[in-house]
Short mmCIF file of C-alpha atoms in Angstrom, two decimals:
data_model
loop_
_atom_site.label_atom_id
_atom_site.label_comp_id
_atom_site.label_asym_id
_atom_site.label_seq_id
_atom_site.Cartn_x
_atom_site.Cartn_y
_atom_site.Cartn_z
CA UNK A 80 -33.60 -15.03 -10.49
CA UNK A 81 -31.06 -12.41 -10.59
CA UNK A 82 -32.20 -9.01 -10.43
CA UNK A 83 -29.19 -7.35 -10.59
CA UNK A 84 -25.35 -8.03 -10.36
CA UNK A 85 -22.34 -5.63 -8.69
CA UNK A 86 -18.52 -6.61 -8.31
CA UNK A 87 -16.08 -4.27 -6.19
CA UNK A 88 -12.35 -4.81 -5.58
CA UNK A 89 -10.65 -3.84 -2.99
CA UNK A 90 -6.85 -3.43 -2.05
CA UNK A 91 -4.88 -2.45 0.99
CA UNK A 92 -1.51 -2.94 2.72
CA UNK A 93 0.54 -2.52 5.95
CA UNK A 94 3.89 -2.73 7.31
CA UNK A 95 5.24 -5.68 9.12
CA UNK A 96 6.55 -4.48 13.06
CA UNK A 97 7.68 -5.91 16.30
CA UNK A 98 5.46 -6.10 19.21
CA UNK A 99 2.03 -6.54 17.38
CA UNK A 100 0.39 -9.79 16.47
CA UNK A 101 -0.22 -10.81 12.74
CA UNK A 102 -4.24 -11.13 11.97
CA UNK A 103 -5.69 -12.04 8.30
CA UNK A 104 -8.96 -13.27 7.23
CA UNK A 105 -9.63 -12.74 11.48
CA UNK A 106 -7.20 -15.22 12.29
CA UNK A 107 -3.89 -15.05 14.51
CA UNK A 108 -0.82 -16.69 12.57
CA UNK A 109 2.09 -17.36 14.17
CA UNK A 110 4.84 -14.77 13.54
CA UNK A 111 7.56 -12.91 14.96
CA UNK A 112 6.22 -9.70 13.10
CA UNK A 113 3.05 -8.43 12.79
CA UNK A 114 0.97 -5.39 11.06
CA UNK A 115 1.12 -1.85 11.95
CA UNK A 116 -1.90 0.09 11.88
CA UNK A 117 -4.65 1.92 13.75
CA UNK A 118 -6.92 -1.76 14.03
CA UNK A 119 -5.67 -4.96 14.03
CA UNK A 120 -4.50 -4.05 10.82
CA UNK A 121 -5.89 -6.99 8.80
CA UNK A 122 -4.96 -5.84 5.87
CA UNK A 123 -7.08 -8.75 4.38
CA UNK A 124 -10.16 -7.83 5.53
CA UNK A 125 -9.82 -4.38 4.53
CA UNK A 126 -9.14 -5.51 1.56
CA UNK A 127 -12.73 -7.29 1.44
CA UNK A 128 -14.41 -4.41 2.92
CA UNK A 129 -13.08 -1.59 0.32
CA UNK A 130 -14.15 -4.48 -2.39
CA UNK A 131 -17.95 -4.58 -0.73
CA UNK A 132 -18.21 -0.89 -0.40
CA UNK A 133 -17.22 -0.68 -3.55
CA UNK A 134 -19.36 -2.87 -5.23
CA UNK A 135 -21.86 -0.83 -3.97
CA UNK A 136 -20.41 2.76 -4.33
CA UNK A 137 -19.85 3.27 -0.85
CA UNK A 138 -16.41 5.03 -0.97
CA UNK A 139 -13.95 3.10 0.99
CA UNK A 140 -12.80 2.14 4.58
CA UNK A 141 -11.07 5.29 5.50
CA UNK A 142 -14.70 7.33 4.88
CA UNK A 143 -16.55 5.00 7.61
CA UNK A 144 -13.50 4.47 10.17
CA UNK A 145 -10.95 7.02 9.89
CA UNK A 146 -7.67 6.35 11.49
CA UNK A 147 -7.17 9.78 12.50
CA UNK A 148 -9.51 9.10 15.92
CA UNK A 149 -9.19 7.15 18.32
CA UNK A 150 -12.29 5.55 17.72
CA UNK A 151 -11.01 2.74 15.60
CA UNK A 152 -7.86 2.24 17.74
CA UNK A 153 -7.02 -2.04 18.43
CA UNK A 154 -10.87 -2.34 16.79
CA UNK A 155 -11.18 -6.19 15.62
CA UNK A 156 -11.24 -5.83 11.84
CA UNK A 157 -14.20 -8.52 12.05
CA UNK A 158 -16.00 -6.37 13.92
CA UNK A 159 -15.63 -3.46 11.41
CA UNK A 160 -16.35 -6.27 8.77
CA UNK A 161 -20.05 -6.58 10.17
CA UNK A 162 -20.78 -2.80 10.68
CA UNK A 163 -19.92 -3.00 6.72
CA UNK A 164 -22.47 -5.51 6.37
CA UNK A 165 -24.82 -4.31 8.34
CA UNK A 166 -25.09 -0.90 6.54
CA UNK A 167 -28.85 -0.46 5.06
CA UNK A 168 -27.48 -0.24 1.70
CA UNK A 169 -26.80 -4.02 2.02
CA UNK A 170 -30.46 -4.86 3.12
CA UNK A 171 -31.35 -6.10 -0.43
CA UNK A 172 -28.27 -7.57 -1.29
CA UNK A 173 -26.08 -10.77 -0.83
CA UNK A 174 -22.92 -11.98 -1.24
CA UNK A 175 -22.33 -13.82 -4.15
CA UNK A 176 -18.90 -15.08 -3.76
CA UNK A 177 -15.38 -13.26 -2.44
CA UNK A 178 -11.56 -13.64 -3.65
CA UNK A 179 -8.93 -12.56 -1.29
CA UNK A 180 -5.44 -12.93 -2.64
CA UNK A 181 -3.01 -11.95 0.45
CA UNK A 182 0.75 -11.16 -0.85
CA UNK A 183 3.54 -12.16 2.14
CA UNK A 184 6.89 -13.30 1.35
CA UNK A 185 6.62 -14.78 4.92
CA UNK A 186 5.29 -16.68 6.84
CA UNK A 187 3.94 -18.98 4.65
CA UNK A 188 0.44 -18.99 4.93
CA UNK A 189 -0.76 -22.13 2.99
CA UNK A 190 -1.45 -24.06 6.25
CA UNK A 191 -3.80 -21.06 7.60
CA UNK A 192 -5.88 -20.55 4.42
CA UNK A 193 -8.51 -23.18 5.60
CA UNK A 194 -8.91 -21.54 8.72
CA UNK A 195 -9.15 -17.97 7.22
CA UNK A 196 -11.90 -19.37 4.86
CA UNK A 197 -13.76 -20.64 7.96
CA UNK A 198 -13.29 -17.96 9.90
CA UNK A 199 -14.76 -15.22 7.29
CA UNK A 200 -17.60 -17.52 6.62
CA UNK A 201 -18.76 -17.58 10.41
CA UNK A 202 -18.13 -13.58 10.20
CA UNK A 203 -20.01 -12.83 6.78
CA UNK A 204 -22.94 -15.22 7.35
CA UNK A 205 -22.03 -17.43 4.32
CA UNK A 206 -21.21 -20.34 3.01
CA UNK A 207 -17.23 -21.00 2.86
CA UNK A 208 -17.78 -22.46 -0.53
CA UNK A 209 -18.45 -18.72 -1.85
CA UNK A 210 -15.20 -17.59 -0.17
CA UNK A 211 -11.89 -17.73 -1.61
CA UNK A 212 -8.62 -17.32 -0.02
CA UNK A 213 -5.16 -17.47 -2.03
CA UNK A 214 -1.43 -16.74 -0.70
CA UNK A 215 1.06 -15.76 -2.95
CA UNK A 216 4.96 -14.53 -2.84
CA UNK A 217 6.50 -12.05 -5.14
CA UNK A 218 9.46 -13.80 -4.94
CA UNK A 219 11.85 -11.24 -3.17
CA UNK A 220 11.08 -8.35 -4.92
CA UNK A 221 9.51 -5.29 -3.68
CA UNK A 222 9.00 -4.47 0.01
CA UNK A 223 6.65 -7.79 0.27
CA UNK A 224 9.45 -9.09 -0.79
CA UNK A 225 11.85 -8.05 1.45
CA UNK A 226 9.65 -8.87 4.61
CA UNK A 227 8.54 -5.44 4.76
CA UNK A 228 5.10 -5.56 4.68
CA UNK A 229 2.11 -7.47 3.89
CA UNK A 230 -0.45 -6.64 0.91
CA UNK A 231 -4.47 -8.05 -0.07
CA UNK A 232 -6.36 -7.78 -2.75
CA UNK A 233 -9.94 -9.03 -2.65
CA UNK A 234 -12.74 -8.81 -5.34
CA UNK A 235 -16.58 -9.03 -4.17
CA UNK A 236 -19.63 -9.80 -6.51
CA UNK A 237 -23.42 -9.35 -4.60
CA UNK A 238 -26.63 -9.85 -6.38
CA UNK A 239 -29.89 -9.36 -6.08
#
């Protein structure tokens, strides 16, 4: 029986550069460009993880690893996934399902969204079934676009 029901959503975005490799959902896609940021810059994951600190009013991902040290510099986004989970606030809770939507013009990303489910299942502890991966375009418009950058949204719903 449920005892009680959160959702949290969760948004996030980076630019697309030379010279860095292109991660989401904790896997490496083939690309000539990849994101800039402070991590890995998966801007899917931290996507997920503002949506499951939010679900939970736990501000966001800037408040537990701040890019302004060099702390979080090249961390594995995966690896900042877990710490997320692993906070105490999350003791009594689980994951009921998760909906990443990740917004590239390129590359296309439909072959990879298998693996990304896969891979975020082995990472969260859960079942792939209650994990949701979607690519979309925004058909040349905006800096997504344009090939400028890459943009997630996720959504998270825990019970207990």
């Amino acid at each position: 029986m449920i005892k009680d029901f959160r959702t949290g959503q969760g948004f996030d975005v980076h630019r697309l550069v030379e010279n860095r490799k292109l991660i989401l959902c904790g896997v490496e896609i083939p690309s000539e460009l990849g994101l800039a940021g402070n991590s890995d810059a998966d801007v899917a994951i931290h996507a997920l993880m503002d949506a499951l600190l939010g679900a939970l009013a736990l501000g966001d991902i800037g408040e537990h690893f701040p890019d302004n040290t060099s702390e979080w510099t090249g961390a594995d986004s995966t690896d900042l996934l877990k710490r997320v989970l692993a906070l105490p606030e999350f003791k009594e809770w689980r994951i009921g399902n998760v909906d990443i939507t990740i917004i590239a013009q390129r590359p296309k990303l439909a072959p990879y969204k298998k693996a990304m489910q896969t891979r975020l299942a082995e990472v969260m502890g859960i079942s792939a079934d209650r994990i949701s991966v979607k690519a979309t375009t925004t058909e040349k418009l905006g800096f997504t676009g344009r090939g400028e950058g890459i943009a997630a949204t996720a959504a998270a719903a825990l019970v207990k």
